[in-house]
Amino acid sequence: MAMTDWTGAESRQFRRVKDDEAVRSSALGVGILPRALALAIDYVLLLAACAGLDGLLGLTGLDPETIRPLSALLAFVLIVLYFATLESGSRQATLGKLILGLKVTTDEGHRLSFPRAFGRFFAKLLSLIPFGVGFVMAAFTEQHRALHDLLAGTLVVRSRADSRP
């Protein structure tokens, strides 16, 4: 009968799995105020980008009746791609989240795939109904998750080791 070598590879792997589980279970999501501030920063930046886009379309000489819907469509695409691309990128954060030292992870603490980040954006639309209650949920739920985080299986955490808990 073979005995297990608890000092060898098996025990190191066991400890690594236990450490990963401890990190996941102790991950504390970021509260509603830093998240709201990050979102405000993002929307100020996006507002400026959309205004610039609208200005460029105005220079094309197209009829204003054509420019308005085209501008709205392009602005929507820009906003969706901004959130989905940056939150699934290597830094896992939009510019607002980067400024505040936040990032978005999966429930397991991994980087989001683009499809998950894309879905998370559209789940934010559900968080707006009614009256933004889905966003306010982050103040009252375990790990400070908003409705869209629960639906997408994501968590907003601090990305800096020196940041406050």
Rosetta silent file (secondary structure, phi, psi, omega in degrees, C-alpha in Angstrom):
SEQUENCE: MAMTDWTGAESRQFRRVKDDEAVRSSALGVGILPRALALAIDYVLLLAACAGLDGLLGLTGLDPETIRPLSALLAFVLIVLYFATLESGSRQATLGKLILGLKVTTDEGHRLSFPRAFGRFFAKLLSLIPFGVGFVMAAFTEQHRALHDLLAGTLVVRSRADSRP
SCORE:     score description
SCORE:     0.000 S_00000001
   1 L     0.000  126.212 -177.636    0.000    0.000    0.000 S_00000001
   2 L   -84.625  139.646  177.924    1.476    3.341   -1.102 S_00000001
   3 L   -96.957  146.725  179.000    1.505    6.237    1.298 S_00000001
   4 L   -77.747  134.546  177.867    0.760    9.775    0.143 S_00000001
   5 L   -88.598   97.040 -176.673    3.721   12.142    0.245 S_00000001
   6 L   -74.315   -5.041  177.757    2.203   15.205    1.932 S_00000001
   7 L  -100.739   -3.087 -175.694    5.423   17.155    1.495 S_00000001
   8 L   -96.958 -153.127 -174.271    5.544   16.660   -2.253 S_00000001
   9 H   -61.397  -37.773 -179.403    3.654   17.872   -5.282 S_00000001
  10 H   -60.187  -44.213 -177.490    0.257   16.698   -4.040 S_00000001
  11 H   -70.353  -35.456  177.030    0.408   18.822   -0.924 S_00000001
  12 H   -64.138  -41.888  178.681    1.629   21.896   -2.841 S_00000001
  13 H   -65.582  -41.453  177.751   -1.252   21.537   -5.268 S_00000001
  14 H   -59.679  -45.713  179.143   -3.695   21.076   -2.373 S_00000001
  15 H   -63.742  -39.840 -179.575   -2.385   24.248   -0.686 S_00000001
  16 H   -62.983  -43.503  178.337   -2.594   26.188   -3.977 S_00000001
  17 H   -63.020  -44.862  179.094   -6.243   25.166   -4.461 S_00000001
  18 H   -62.714  -41.023  178.564   -7.050   26.098   -0.850 S_00000001
  19 H   -63.214  -43.292  178.182   -5.272   29.467   -1.257 S_00000001
  20 H   -60.916  -42.378  178.770   -7.230   30.194   -4.460 S_00000001
  21 H   -64.381  -39.207  179.908  -10.493   29.345   -2.693 S_00000001
  22 H   -65.208  -41.086  178.659   -9.587   31.612    0.235 S_00000001
  23 H   -63.302  -45.636 -179.268   -8.835   34.519   -2.108 S_00000001
  24 H   -63.926  -43.192 -175.653  -12.133   34.050   -3.957 S_00000001
  25 H   -73.943  -22.536 -178.864  -14.225   33.729   -0.829 S_00000001
  26 H   -97.565   -1.248 -179.025  -12.616   36.747    0.845 S_00000001
  27 L   -61.427  120.857 -179.561  -12.824   39.056   -2.189 S_00000001
  28 L  -102.367  120.562  178.058  -14.603   42.142   -1.016 S_00000001
  29 L   -68.094  159.993 -179.265  -16.393   44.074   -3.701 S_00000001
  30 L   -84.288  140.555 -178.763  -16.080   47.830   -3.887 S_00000001
  31 L   -65.993  177.802 -171.946  -18.918   49.914   -2.467 S_00000001
  32 H   -70.376  -33.820 -176.268  -21.357   52.039   -4.380 S_00000001
  33 H   -67.560  -49.001  176.439  -19.605   55.427   -4.041 S_00000001
  34 H   -62.332  -35.538  178.320  -16.290   54.563   -5.752 S_00000001
  35 H   -66.194  -41.594  179.139  -18.218   52.725   -8.448 S_00000001
  36 H   -65.411  -40.477  178.505  -20.511   55.711   -9.016 S_00000001
  37 H   -64.825  -42.093  177.528  -17.545   58.072   -9.210 S_00000001
  38 H   -61.853  -41.290  179.080  -15.796   55.792  -11.729 S_00000001
  39 H   -65.574  -39.245  177.988  -18.979   55.666  -13.814 S_00000001
  40 H   -62.875  -43.217  177.375  -19.276   59.470  -13.680 S_00000001
  41 H   -61.021  -45.324  179.164  -15.679   59.824  -14.921 S_00000001
  42 H   -59.308  -44.411 -176.998  -16.386   57.350  -17.727 S_00000001
  43 H   -72.469  -28.080  173.139  -19.513   59.186  -18.809 S_00000001
  44 H   -65.834  -44.582  177.798  -17.786   62.584  -18.821 S_00000001
  45 H   -63.524  -43.304  179.525  -15.112   61.104  -21.098 S_00000001
  46 H   -66.999  -36.146  176.997  -17.730   59.406  -23.270 S_00000001
  47 H   -61.318  -43.725  178.206  -19.783   62.609  -23.472 S_00000001
  48 H   -64.037  -42.826  179.676  -16.734   64.463  -24.784 S_00000001
  49 H   -64.484  -41.357 -179.918  -15.993   61.677  -27.294 S_00000001
  50 H   -69.278  -35.777  176.455  -19.607   61.599  -28.505 S_00000001
  51 H   -64.859  -40.700  176.765  -19.693   65.400  -28.831 S_00000001
  52 H   -64.659  -40.255  177.344  -16.532   65.222  -30.929 S_00000001
  53 H   -62.970  -42.950  178.308  -18.041   62.473  -33.051 S_00000001
  54 H   -63.302  -40.397  177.487  -21.181   64.547  -33.544 S_00000001
  55 H   -62.914  -41.480  178.202  -19.043   67.534  -34.548 S_00000001
  56 H   -64.097  -40.670  178.133  -17.168   65.454  -37.103 S_00000001
  57 H   -64.838  -33.779  177.438  -20.428   64.202  -38.585 S_00000001
  58 H   -63.737  -28.294  179.787  -21.589   67.815  -38.820 S_00000001
  59 L   -77.063  -11.481 -177.451  -18.599   68.586  -41.022 S_00000001
  60 L   -73.891  -18.064 -178.307  -19.649   65.955  -43.557 S_00000001
  61 L    82.835    8.414  177.255  -22.365   68.189  -44.995 S_00000001
  62 L   -70.145  158.346  176.857  -25.024   65.539  -44.485 S_00000001
  63 L   -63.336  136.057  179.169  -28.610   66.552  -43.827 S_00000001
  64 H   -54.956  -30.699  178.203  -29.278   67.078  -40.069 S_00000001
  65 H   -68.204  -21.822  176.325  -32.136   64.557  -40.312 S_00000001
  66 H   -89.291  -36.655 -176.243  -29.542   61.971  -41.352 S_00000001
  67 H   -65.905  -42.777 -175.667  -26.875   63.059  -38.878 S_00000001
  68 H   -56.574  -55.315 -179.834  -29.033   62.733  -35.731 S_00000001
  69 H   -67.943  -34.435  178.102  -29.847   59.012  -35.974 S_00000001
  70 H   -65.484  -42.314  177.977  -26.395   58.187  -37.350 S_00000001
  71 H   -63.243  -42.572  179.047  -24.764   60.078  -34.498 S_00000001
  72 H   -63.971  -42.621  179.295  -26.948   58.312  -31.919 S_00000001
  73 H   -63.946  -46.812  179.987  -26.141   54.900  -33.396 S_00000001
  74 H   -65.100  -36.965  177.786  -22.399   55.578  -33.520 S_00000001
  75 H   -64.574  -43.053  178.698  -22.449   56.945  -29.955 S_00000001
  76 H   -61.741  -45.759  178.853  -24.216   53.809  -28.717 S_00000001
  77 H   -61.872  -42.631  178.121  -21.702   51.549  -30.470 S_00000001
  78 H   -59.514  -45.072 -178.412  -18.832   53.615  -29.038 S_00000001
  79 H   -65.545  -45.094  179.267  -20.211   53.326  -25.494 S_00000001
  80 H   -61.503  -47.575 -178.427  -20.804   49.565  -25.742 S_00000001
  81 H   -67.265  -34.497  177.541  -17.348   48.931  -27.173 S_00000001
  82 H   -57.724  -53.865 -177.379  -15.708   51.237  -24.599 S_00000001
  83 H   -68.388  -48.023 -175.425  -17.062   49.264  -21.646 S_00000001
  84 H   -66.626  -41.404 -178.094  -16.809   45.772  -23.165 S_00000001
  85 H   -70.245  -46.557 -176.934  -13.318   46.224  -24.608 S_00000001
  86 H   -72.010  -38.506 -179.167  -11.732   47.901  -21.591 S_00000001
  87 H   -73.350  -21.326  176.211  -13.352   45.690  -18.950 S_00000001
  88 L   -97.986   -1.565 -179.262  -12.272   42.550  -20.826 S_00000001
  89 L   -77.013 -178.351 -175.297   -8.810   43.968  -21.540 S_00000001
  90 L   -63.894  -27.886  179.144   -5.584   43.277  -19.691 S_00000001
  91 L   -90.583  -11.441  175.334   -6.254   45.994  -17.083 S_00000001
  92 L    58.580   32.246 -175.613   -9.860   44.850  -16.574 S_00000001
  93 L  -155.678  147.638  170.140  -11.059   48.413  -16.113 S_00000001
  94 L   -75.057  174.382  179.979  -12.487   51.427  -17.854 S_00000001
  95 H   -62.707  -38.810  177.475  -10.569   54.697  -17.529 S_00000001
  96 H   -62.053  -43.255  178.120  -12.760   55.761  -14.599 S_00000001
  97 H   -67.299  -39.047  178.285  -12.064   52.492  -12.781 S_00000001
  98 H   -60.891  -44.008 -179.614   -8.336   52.758  -13.554 S_00000001
  99 H   -59.163  -37.989 -177.562   -8.198   56.252  -12.071 S_00000001
 100 H   -92.851    1.251  178.322   -9.820   54.979   -8.868 S_00000001
 101 L    74.069   37.197  179.489   -7.820   51.739   -8.715 S_00000001
 102 E  -115.569  160.694  173.349  -10.737   49.410   -9.446 S_00000001
 103 E  -151.921  162.885  179.644  -11.150   46.477  -11.808 S_00000001
 104 E  -107.641  131.669  178.070  -13.832   44.002  -12.875 S_00000001
 105 E  -128.006  169.044  170.782  -13.308   40.278  -12.373 S_00000001
 106 E   -77.265  174.633  176.013  -15.352   37.122  -12.736 S_00000001
 107 L   -55.645  -32.308 -177.363  -16.724   35.426   -9.628 S_00000001
 108 L   -86.184   -0.841  179.625  -13.534   33.347   -9.609 S_00000001
 109 L    87.907   14.053 -179.502  -11.283   36.419   -9.768 S_00000001
 110 L   -97.357  168.489  177.173  -10.329   35.998  -13.437 S_00000001
 111 L   -70.175  143.577  178.931  -10.376   38.451  -16.319 S_00000001
 112 L   -73.007  145.141  169.725  -13.675   38.801  -18.165 S_00000001
 113 L   -79.050  161.362  179.017  -14.011   37.482  -21.687 S_00000001
 114 H   -60.515  -44.897  178.836  -15.261   39.970  -24.260 S_00000001
 115 H   -60.038  -36.868  178.844  -18.675   38.230  -24.553 S_00000001
 116 H   -68.432  -41.757  178.568  -19.136   38.358  -20.761 S_00000001
 117 H   -65.243  -37.318  177.357  -18.138   42.045  -20.657 S_00000001
 118 H   -63.008  -47.199  177.850  -20.502   42.691  -23.589 S_00000001
 119 H   -63.768  -37.648  178.548  -23.334   40.947  -21.738 S_00000001
 120 H   -60.897  -38.909  178.217  -22.482   42.839  -18.538 S_00000001
 121 H   -60.653  -46.959 -178.291  -22.970   46.112  -20.402 S_00000001
 122 H   -70.584  -26.938  174.133  -26.443   45.110  -21.539 S_00000001
 123 H   -67.669  -26.572  176.092  -27.264   43.836  -18.052 S_00000001
 124 H   -62.399  -30.818  177.572  -26.545   47.416  -16.886 S_00000001
 125 H   -63.713  -35.935  175.895  -29.589   48.473  -18.879 S_00000001
 126 H   -69.269  -31.463  178.243  -31.648   46.177  -16.644 S_00000001
 127 H   -65.589  -21.929  179.295  -30.008   47.790  -13.608 S_00000001
 128 L   -76.652  -20.614 -173.895  -31.539   51.087  -14.707 S_00000001
 129 L   -96.280  135.817  -29.348  -35.087   49.702  -14.492 S_00000001
 130 L   -84.391  143.560  172.387  -36.849   51.061  -12.481 S_00000001
 131 L    57.422   29.878  176.858  -35.095   54.209  -11.311 S_00000001
 132 L    72.473   19.217 -178.021  -31.629   52.656  -11.139 S_00000001
 133 H   -58.658  -35.129  179.584  -32.542   50.237   -8.353 S_00000001
 134 H   -62.201  -31.765  176.197  -30.213   47.616   -9.848 S_00000001
 135 H   -74.710  -40.435 -177.975  -27.257   49.965   -9.314 S_00000001
 136 H   -65.216  -24.775  178.001  -28.348   50.846   -5.764 S_00000001
 137 H   -53.254  -29.296 -178.448  -28.339   47.131   -4.916 S_00000001
 138 H   -60.745  -22.554  178.534  -24.535   47.412   -4.671 S_00000001
 139 H   -78.002  -18.710 -171.301  -24.994   49.281   -1.396 S_00000001
 140 L  -121.487   -7.757 -176.454  -26.942   46.431    0.181 S_00000001
 141 L   -96.891  158.731  175.733  -25.734   43.130   -1.291 S_00000001
 142 H   -61.510  139.006 -178.601  -22.954   40.846   -0.159 S_00000001
 143 H    63.789   15.914  175.333  -19.702   41.791   -1.914 S_00000001
 144 H    53.596   50.613 -179.894  -21.394   45.050   -3.050 S_00000001
 145 L   -95.647  134.919  172.564  -22.783   43.589   -6.258 S_00000001
 146 L   -85.255  170.858 -179.321  -25.202   45.451   -8.472 S_00000001
 147 H   -55.522  -44.351 -178.088  -27.880   43.622  -10.453 S_00000001
 148 H   -66.244  -28.442  175.288  -25.717   43.523  -13.573 S_00000001
 149 H   -69.274  -41.234  178.448  -22.850   41.972  -11.565 S_00000001
 150 H   -64.109  -42.916 -178.818  -25.147   39.232  -10.295 S_00000001
 151 H   -68.316  -37.163 -176.715  -26.472   38.544  -13.798 S_00000001
 152 H   -91.214   -8.079 -177.679  -23.012   38.552  -15.423 S_00000001
 153 L    68.976   44.501 -177.332  -21.205   36.730  -12.605 S_00000001
 154 E  -124.736  167.676 -179.147  -18.793   39.617  -12.013 S_00000001
 155 E  -146.958  134.938  175.324  -17.331   41.543   -9.113 S_00000001
 156 E   -97.018  122.620 -176.402  -15.748   45.011   -8.944 S_00000001
 157 E  -129.079  169.511  174.070  -12.681   44.946   -6.688 S_00000001
 158 E   -75.326  138.890 -178.688   -9.700   47.122   -5.841 S_00000001
 159 L   -99.765  -13.337 -178.714   -6.820   46.580   -8.237 S_00000001
 160 L   -99.848  134.928  179.132   -4.084   48.173   -6.131 S_00000001
 161 L   -67.395  -28.455 -177.064   -2.514   46.262   -3.268 S_00000001
 162 L   -87.786    2.463 -178.929   -1.993   49.507   -1.365 S_00000001
 163 L   -75.480  157.490  177.432   -5.665   50.539   -1.627 S_00000001
 164 L   -63.758  154.846  176.284   -7.969   50.590    1.361 S_00000001
 165 L   -70.005    0.000    0.000  -10.089   47.479    2.026 S_00000001
